[in-house]
Coordinates of C-alpha atoms in Angstrom, one line a residue:
Chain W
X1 CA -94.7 -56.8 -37.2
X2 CA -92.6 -53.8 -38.6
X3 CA -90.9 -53.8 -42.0
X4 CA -87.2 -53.4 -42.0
X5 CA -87.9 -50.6 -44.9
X6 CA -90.5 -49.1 -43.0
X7 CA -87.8 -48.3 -41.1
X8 CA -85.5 -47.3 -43.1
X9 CA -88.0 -45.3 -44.9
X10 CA -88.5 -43.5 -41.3
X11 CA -85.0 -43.0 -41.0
X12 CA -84.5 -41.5 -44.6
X13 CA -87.3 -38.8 -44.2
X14 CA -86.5 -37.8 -41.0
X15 CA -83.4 -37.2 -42.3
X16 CA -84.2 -35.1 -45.2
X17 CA -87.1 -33.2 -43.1
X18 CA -83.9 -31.9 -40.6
X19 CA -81.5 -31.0 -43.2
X20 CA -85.0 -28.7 -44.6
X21 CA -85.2 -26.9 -41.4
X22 CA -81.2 -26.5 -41.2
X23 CA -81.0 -25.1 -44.9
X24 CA -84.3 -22.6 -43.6
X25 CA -82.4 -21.8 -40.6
X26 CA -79.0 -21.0 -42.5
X27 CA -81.2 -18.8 -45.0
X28 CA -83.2 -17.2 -41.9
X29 CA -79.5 -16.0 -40.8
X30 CA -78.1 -15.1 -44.1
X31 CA -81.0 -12.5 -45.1
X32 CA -81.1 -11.4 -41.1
X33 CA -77.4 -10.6 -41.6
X34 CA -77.8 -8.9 -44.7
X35 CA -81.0 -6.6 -43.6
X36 CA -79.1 -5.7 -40.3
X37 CA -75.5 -4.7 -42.5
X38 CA -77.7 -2.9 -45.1
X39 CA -79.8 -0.7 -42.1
X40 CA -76.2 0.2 -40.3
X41 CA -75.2 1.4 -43.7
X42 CA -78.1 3.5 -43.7
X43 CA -77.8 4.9 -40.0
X44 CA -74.6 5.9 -41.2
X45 CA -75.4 7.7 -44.1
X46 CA -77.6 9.7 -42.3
X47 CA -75.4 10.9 -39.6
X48 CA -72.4 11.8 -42.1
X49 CA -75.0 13.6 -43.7
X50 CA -76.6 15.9 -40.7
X51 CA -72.8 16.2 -39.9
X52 CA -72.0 17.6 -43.1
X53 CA -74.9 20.0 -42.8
X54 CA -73.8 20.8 -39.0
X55 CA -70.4 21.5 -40.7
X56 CA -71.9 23.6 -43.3
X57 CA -73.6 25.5 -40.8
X58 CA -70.7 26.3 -38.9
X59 CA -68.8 27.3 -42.0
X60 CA -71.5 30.0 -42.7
X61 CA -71.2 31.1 -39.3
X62 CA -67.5 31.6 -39.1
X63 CA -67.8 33.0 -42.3
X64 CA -70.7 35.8 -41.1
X65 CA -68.7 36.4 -37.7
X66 CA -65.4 36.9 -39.8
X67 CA -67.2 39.6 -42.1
X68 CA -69.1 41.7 -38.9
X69 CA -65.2 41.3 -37.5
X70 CA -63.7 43.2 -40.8
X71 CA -66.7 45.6 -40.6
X72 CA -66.2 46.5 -37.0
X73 CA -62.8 46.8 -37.2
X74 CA -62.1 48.7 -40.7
X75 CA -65.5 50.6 -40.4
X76 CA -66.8 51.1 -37.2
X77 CA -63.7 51.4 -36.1
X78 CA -62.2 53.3 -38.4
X79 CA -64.5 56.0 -38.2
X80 CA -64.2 56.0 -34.0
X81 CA -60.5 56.7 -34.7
X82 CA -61.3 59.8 -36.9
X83 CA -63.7 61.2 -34.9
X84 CA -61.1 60.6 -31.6
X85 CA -58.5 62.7 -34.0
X86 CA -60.3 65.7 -34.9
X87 CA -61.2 65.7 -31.1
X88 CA -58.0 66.1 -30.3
X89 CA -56.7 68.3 -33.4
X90 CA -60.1 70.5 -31.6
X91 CA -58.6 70.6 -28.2
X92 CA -55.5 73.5 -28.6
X93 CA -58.5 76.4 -29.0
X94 CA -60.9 75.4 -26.7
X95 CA -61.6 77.0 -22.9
X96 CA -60.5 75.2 -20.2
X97 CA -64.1 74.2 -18.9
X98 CA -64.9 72.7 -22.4
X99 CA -61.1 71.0 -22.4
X100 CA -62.1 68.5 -19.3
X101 CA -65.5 67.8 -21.7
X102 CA -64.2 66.9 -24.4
X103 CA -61.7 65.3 -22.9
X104 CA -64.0 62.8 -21.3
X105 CA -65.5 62.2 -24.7
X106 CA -62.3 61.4 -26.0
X107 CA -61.6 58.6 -23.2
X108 CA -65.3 57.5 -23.9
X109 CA -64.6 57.0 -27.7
X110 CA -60.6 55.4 -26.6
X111 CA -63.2 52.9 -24.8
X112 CA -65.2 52.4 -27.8
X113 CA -62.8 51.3 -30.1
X114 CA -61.3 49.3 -27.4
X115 CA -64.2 47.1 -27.0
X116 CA -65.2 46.9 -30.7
X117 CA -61.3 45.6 -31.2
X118 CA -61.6 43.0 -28.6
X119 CA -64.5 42.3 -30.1
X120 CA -63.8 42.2 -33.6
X121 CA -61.1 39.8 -32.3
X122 CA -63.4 37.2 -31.0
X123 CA -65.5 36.9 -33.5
X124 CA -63.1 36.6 -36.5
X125 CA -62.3 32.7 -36.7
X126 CA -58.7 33.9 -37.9
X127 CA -57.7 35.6 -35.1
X128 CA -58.9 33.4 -32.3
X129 CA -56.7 30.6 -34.3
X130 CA -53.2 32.7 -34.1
X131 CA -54.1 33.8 -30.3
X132 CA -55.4 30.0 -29.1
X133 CA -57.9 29.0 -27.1
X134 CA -56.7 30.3 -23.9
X135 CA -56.1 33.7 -24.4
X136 CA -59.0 34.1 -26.3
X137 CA -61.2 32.9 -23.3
X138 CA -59.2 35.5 -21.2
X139 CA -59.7 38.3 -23.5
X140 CA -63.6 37.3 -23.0
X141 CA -63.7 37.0 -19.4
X142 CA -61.5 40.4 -19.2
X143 CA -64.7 41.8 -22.0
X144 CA -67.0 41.0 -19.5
X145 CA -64.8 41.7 -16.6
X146 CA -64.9 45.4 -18.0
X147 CA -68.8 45.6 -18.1
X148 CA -68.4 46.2 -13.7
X149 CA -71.7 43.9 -12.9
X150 CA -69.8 40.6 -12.7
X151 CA -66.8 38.7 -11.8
X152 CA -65.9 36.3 -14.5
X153 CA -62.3 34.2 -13.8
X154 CA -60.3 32.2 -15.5
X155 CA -58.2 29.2 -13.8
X156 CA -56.3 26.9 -16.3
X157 CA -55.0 23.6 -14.3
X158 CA -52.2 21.0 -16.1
X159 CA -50.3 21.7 -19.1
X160 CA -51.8 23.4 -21.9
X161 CA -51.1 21.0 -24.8
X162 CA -51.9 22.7 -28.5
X163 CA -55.1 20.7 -30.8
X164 CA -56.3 21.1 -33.6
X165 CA -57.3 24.1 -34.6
X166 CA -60.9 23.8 -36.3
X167 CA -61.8 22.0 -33.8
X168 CA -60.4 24.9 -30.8
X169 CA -62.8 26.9 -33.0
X170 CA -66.0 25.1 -32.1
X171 CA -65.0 24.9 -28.8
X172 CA -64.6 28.1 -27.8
X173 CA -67.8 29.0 -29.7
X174 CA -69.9 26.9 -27.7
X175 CA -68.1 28.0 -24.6
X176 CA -68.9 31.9 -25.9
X177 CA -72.6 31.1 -26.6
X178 CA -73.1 29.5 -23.0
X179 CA -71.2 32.9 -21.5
X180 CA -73.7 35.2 -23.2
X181 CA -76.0 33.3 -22.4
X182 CA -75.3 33.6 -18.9
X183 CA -74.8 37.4 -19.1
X184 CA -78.2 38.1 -20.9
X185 CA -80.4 35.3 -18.3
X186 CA -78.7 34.5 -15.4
X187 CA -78.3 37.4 -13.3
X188 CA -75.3 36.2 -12.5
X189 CA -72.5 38.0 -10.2
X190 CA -69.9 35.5 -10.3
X191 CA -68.8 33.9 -13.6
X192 CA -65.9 30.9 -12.9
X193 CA -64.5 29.0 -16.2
X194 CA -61.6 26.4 -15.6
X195 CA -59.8 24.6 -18.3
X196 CA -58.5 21.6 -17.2
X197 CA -55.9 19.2 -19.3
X198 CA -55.4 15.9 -18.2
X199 CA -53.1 13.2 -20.0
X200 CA -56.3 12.2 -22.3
X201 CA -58.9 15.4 -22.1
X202 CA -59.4 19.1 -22.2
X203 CA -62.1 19.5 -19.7
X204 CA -63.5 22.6 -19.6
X205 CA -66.4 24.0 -16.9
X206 CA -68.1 27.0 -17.5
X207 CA -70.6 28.2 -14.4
X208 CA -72.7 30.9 -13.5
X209 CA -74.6 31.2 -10.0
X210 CA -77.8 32.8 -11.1
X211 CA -81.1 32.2 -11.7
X212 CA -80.8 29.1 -13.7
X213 CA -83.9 27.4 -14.9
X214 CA -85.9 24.0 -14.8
X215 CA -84.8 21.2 -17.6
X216 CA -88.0 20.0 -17.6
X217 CA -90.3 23.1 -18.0
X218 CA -88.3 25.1 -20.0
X219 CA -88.8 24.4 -24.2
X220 CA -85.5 22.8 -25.5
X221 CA -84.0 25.7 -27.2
X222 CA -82.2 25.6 -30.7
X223 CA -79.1 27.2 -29.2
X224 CA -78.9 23.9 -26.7
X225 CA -79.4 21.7 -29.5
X226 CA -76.9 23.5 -31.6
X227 CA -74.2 23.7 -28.8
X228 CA -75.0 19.8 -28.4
X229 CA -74.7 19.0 -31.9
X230 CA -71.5 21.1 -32.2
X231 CA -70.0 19.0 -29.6
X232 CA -70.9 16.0 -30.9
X233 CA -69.2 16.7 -34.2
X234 CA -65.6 17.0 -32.3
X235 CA -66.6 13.8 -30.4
X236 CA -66.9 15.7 -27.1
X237 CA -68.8 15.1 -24.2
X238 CA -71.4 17.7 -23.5
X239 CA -73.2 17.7 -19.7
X240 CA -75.1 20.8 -19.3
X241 CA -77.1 20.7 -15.7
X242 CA -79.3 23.7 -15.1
X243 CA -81.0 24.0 -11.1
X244 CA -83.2 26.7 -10.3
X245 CA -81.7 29.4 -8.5
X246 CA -78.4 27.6 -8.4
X247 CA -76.9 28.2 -11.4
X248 CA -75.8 26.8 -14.6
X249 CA -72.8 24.8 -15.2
X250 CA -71.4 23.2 -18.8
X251 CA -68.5 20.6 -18.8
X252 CA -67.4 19.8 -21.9
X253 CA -64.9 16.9 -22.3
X254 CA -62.8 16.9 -25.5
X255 CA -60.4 13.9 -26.2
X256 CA -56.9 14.8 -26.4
X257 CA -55.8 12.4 -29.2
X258 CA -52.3 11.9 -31.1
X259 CA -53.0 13.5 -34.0
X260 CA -54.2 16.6 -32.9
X261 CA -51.4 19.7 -34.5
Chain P
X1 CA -73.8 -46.6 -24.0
X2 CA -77.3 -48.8 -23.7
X3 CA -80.8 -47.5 -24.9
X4 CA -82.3 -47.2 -21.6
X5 CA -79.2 -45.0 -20.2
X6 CA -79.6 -42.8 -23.0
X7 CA -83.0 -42.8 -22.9
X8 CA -82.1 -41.4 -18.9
X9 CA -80.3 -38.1 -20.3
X10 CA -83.3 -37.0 -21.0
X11 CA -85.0 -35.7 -17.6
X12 CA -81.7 -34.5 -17.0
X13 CA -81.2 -32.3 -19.8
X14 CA -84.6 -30.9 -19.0
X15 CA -83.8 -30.4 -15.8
X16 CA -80.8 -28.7 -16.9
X17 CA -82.7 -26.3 -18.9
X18 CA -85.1 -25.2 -16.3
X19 CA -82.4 -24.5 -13.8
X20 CA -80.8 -22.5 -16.1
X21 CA -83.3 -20.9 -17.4
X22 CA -84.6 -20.0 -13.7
X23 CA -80.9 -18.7 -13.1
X24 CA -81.8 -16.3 -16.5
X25 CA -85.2 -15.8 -15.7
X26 CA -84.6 -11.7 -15.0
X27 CA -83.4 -11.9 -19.0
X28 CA -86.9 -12.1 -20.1
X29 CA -89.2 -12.0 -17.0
X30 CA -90.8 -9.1 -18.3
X31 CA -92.3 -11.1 -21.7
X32 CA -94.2 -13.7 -22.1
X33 CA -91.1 -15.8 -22.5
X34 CA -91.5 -16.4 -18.8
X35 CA -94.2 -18.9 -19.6
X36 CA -91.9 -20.9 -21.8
X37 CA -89.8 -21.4 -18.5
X38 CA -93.1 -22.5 -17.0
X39 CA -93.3 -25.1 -19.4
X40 CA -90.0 -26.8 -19.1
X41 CA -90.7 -26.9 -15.7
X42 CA -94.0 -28.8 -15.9
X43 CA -92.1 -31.3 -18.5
X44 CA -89.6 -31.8 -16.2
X45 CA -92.0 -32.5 -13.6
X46 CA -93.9 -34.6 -15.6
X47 CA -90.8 -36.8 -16.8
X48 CA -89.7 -37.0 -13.0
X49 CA -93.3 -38.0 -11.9
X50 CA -93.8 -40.4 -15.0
X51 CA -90.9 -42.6 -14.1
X52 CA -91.2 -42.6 -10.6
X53 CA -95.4 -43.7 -10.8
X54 CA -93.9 -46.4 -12.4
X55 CA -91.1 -47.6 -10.9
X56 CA -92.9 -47.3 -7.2
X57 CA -96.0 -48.7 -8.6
X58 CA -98.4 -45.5 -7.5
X59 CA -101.5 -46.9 -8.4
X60 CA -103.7 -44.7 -8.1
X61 CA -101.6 -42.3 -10.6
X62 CA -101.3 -45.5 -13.3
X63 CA -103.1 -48.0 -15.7
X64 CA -102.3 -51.4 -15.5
X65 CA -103.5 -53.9 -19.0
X66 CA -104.6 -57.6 -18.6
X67 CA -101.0 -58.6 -19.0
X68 CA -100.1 -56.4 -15.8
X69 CA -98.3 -53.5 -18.3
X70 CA -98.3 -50.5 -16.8
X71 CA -99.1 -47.3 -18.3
X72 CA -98.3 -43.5 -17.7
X73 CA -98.9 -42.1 -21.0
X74 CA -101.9 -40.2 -19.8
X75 CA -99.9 -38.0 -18.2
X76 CA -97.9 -37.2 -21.5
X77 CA -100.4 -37.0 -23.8
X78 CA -102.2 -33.7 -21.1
X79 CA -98.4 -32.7 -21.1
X80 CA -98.2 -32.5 -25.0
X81 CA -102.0 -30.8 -24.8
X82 CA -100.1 -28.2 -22.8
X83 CA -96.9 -27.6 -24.5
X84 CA -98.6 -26.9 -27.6
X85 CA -101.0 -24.8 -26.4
X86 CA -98.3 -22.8 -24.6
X87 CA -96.1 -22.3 -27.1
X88 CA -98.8 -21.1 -29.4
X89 CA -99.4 -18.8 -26.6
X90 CA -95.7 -17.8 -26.4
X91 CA -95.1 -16.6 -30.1
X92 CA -98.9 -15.3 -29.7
X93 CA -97.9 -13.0 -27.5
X94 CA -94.4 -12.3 -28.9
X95 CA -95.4 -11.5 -32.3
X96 CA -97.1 -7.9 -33.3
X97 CA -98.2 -8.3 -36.9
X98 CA -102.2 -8.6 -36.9
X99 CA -102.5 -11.2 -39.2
X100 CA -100.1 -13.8 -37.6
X101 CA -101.9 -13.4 -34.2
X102 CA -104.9 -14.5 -35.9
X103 CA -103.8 -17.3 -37.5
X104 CA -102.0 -18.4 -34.3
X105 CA -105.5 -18.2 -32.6
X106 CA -107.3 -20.1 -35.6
X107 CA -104.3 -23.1 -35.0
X108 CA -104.4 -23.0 -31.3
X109 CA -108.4 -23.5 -31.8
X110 CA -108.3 -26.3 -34.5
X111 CA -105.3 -28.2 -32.3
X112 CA -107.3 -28.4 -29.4
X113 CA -110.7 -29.3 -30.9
X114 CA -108.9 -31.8 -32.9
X115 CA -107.0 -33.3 -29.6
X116 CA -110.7 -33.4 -27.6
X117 CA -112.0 -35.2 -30.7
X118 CA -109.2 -37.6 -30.9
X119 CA -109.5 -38.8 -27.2
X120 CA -113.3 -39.1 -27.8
X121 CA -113.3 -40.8 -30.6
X122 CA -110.2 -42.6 -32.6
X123 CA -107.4 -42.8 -29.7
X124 CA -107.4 -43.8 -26.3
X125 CA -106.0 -41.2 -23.7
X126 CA -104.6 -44.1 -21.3
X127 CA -103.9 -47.0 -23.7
X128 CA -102.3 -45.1 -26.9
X129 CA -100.0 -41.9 -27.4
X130 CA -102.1 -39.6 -28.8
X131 CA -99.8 -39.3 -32.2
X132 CA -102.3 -37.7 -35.1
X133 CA -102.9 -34.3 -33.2
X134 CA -99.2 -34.4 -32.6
X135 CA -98.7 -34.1 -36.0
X136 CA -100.6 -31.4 -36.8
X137 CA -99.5 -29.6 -33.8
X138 CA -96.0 -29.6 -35.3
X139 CA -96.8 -28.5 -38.4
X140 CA -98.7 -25.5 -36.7
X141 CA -96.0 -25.2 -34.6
X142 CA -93.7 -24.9 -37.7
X143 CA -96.2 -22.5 -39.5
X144 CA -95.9 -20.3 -36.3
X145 CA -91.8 -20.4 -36.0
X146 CA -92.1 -19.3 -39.5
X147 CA -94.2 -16.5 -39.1
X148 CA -91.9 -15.6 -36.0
X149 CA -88.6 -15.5 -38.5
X150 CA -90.8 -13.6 -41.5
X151 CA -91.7 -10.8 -38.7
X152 CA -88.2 -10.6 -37.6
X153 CA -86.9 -10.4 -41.4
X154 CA -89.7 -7.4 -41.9
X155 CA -88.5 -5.6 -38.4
X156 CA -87.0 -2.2 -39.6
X157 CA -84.5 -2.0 -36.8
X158 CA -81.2 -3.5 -36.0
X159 CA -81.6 -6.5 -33.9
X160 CA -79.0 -9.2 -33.4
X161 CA -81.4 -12.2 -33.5
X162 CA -78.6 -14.6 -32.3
X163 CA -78.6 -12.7 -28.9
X164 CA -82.4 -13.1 -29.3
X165 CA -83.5 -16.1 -26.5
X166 CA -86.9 -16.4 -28.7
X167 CA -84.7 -17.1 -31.7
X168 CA -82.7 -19.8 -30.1
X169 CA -85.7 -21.4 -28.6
X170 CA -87.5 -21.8 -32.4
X171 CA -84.1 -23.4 -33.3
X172 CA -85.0 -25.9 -30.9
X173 CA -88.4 -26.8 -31.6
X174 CA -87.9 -26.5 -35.4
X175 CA -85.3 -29.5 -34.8
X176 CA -87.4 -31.3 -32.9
X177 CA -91.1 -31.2 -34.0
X178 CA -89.7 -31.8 -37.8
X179 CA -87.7 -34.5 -36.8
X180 CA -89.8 -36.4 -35.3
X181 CA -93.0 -36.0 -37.2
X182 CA -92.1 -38.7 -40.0
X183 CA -91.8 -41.3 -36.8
X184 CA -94.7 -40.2 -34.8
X185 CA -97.1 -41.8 -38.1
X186 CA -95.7 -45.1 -36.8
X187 CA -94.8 -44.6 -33.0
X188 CA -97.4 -46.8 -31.8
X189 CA -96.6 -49.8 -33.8
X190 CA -93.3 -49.1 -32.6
X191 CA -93.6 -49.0 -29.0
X192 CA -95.5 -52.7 -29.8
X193 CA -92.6 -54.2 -30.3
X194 CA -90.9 -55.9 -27.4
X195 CA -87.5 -53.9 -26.5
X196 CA -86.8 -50.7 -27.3
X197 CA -86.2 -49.9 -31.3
X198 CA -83.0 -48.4 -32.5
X199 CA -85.7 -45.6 -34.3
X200 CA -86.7 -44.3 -30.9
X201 CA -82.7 -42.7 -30.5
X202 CA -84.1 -40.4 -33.2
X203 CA -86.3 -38.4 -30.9
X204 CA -83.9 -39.1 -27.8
X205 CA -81.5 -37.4 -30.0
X206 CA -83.3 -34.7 -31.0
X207 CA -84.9 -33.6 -27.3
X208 CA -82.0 -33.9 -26.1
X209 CA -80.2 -31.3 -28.5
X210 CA -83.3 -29.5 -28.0
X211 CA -83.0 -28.9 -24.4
X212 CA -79.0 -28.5 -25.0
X213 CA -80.2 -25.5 -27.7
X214 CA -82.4 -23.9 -24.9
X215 CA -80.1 -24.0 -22.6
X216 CA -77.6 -22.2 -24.7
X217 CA -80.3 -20.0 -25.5
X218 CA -80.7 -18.8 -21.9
X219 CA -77.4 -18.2 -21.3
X220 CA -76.3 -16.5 -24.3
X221 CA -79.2 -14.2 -24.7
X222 CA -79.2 -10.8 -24.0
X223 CA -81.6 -9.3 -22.1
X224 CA -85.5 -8.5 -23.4
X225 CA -86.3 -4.9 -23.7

């Protein structure tokens, strides 16, 4: 009833219909392959490149900060000094009721030039390199320490290990904008900032107790988005929680690895 | 190995596939995939209800011949009605591009009008496995697989198709419904033929990886956004 080459025939096209769909298949995966590599490749050029503009921002930055540092140091300062001289080159011939008066304006200027040195200091990239990370958060929690409205401390748990320092930069940076910050919104009368090293991080908290506000209500500012991005760029972990009238708090986690100098 | 006993793997590999599948089921529960699972159940129903109407002589369920032959195929030609019909509704459902739906829709329309007319007119829904809408079912079938792997070509984002359970189970099919339409032009001069034909191991063979492929498939999948 059925030919032996019916069957055969059968067979054969069967055969040749599979190996079709096979072939399609292996194709299928070959260009799927391809398109996926190709749009990774293209992910990736776009983040090196909005990190290199991230980096050229910074640059810029460091590079504005170092020039107000010269300027408030060899100007500003400069001329404080002067004007505290001839004070005291004044004082011989004066009464004595004037003397205690222009006394006090000396102490006032002597306070002056204080501040604008500490704060030439933290704002000039070079110097917060030579001093570290550590004493340049002290010498900004004793700045604000000095302005008598809050308490800001300093605790520093495990062994301080040294890293890299372009990278100690943008830490501390984002750790200064989220302290002024703090002291411009919060209210704040207690300022705590811990740095913690472990065998594989530098953690570091920053918290205020004031004010704080709601995530959800308040418009995602740029400096948020810049601290994020910063952090991002040295690989560290950013978790900024906000609660209203609780307080703000910042842990960043920054990866202690080997070849950090 | 005998025929028959390879014949038997069948059911079982279905079966296999629907358990597993149910064990998988929160992969994909949220997309229409879950119908698919719906559908290997009902085959493996149907297989397990086929062969026992026939060995326990259910005769209400069964046609006997004038030669006292029984026949079940009724029941697998409404299961093929349904499989088709599901799985155009499957990628119909999976698949975003406007045009593809459409054509999906025109197929699924054209299939079954073409089924209804069959049993009306040229074959017999008890007597004779309904093998012509088959045929076209497949290639639809194919034409829709095909639109499935040209929309996931186009997708602008970064998907790993081989963790994809939808990708895996148009592997299956694509072995299957090719492979056996050259055969299904002749099945029912075949199935004439006292015995069982060596040429029926080349759809044993085929379901069988097919269910083997799915199976895979549900395990190895990752889950469906």
């Amino acid at each position: 009833m059925v030919q032996e080459g019916t069957t055969i025939l059968i067979l054969i096209t069967t055969l040749t219909v599979l190996l079709l769909i096979v072939v399609i298949i292996i194709i299928f995966s070959i260009f799927q392959n391809r398109k996926v590599k190709f749009l990774f490749e293209q992910k990736e050029t776009k983040q090196r490149f909005d990190e290199e503009i991230i980096k050229a921002q910074l640059e810029t930055q460091e590079q504005t900060l170092q020039n107000i540092s010269w300027e408030l140091h060899d100007n500003v300062g400069q001329l404080l000094s002067v004007a505290r001289m001839q004070l005291n080159m004044m004082q011989p011939g004066l009464a004595d009721n004037q003397k205690s008066l222009v006394n006090e304006t000396g102490e006032i200027i002597s306070k002056s030039l204080q501040e604008i040195r500490t704060l030439s200091k933290l704002l000039n990239p070079e110097v917060v390199k030579n001093i570290g990370l550590e004493e340049a958060v002290q010498l900004e929690v004793d700045r604000f320490n000095r302005l008598n409205f809050l308490r800001a401390t300093l605790t520093i748990k495990g062994d301080s290990v040294n890293i890299n320092q372009k990278e100690e930069i943008i830490l501390f940076r984002i750790l200064q904008e989220f302290l002024s910050n703090s002291l411009k919104y919060s209210k704040t009368a207690k300022l705590d900032v811990t740095l913690t090293y472990t065998d594989e991080f530098l953690i570091i908290k920053a918290q205020d107790f004031g004010v704080g506000f709601d995530k959800k209500t308040t418009k995602k500012g740029s400096g948020l988005l810049n601290m994020k991005s910063r952090a991002k760029l040295i690989n560290t972990q950013f978790d900024f929680k906000s609660e209203k009238d609780k307080g703000v708090s910042l842990t960043l986690t920054y990866p202690l690895t080997e070849d950090n100098d | 190995m005998s025929l028959e006993t390879f014949r038997n793997l069948i059911p079982f590999s279905e079966l296999l596939a629907a358990i597993i599948g149910t064990i998988y089921f929160f992969k994909y529960k949220h997309t229409s995939l879950k119908y698919f699972l719906f559908l290997l159940w009902y085959i493996t129903l149907t297989e397990f209800t086929g062969w026992y109407v026939i060995e326990k002589e259910v005769l209400s369920l069964i046609f006997l011949d004038e030669n006292g032959v029984k026949y079940n195929l009724w029941m697998y030609n409404l299961l093929r009605f349904i499989t088709f019909n599901t799985l155009f509704f499957v990628y119909y459902n999976y698949l975003n591009t406007k045009m593809f739906k459409k054509w999906i829709k025109i197929f699924a329309i054209i299939y079954s009008s073409i089924y209804i007319i069959n049993w009306s007119f040229i074959q017999s829904f008890i007597w004779e496995k309904s093998e012509i809408p088959k045929i076209l079912g497949s290639i639809f079938l194919i034409i829709v697989i095909l639109f499935y792997f040209i929309e996931s070509l186009k997708l602008e984002k970064i998907v790993l198709f081989h963790k994809k359970l939808l990708f895996w189970i148009s592997i299956g099919l694509l072995l299957f419904y090719t492979g056996t339409i050259p055969f299904a032009l002749k099945y029912n001069t075949y199935m004439l033929i006292p015995g069982i034909h060596k040429l029926f191991l080349i759809i044993w063979i085929l379901a069988l990886i097919m269910y083997l492929i799915f199976t895979f498939g549900f395990i190895w999948s990752d889950k469906e956004k």
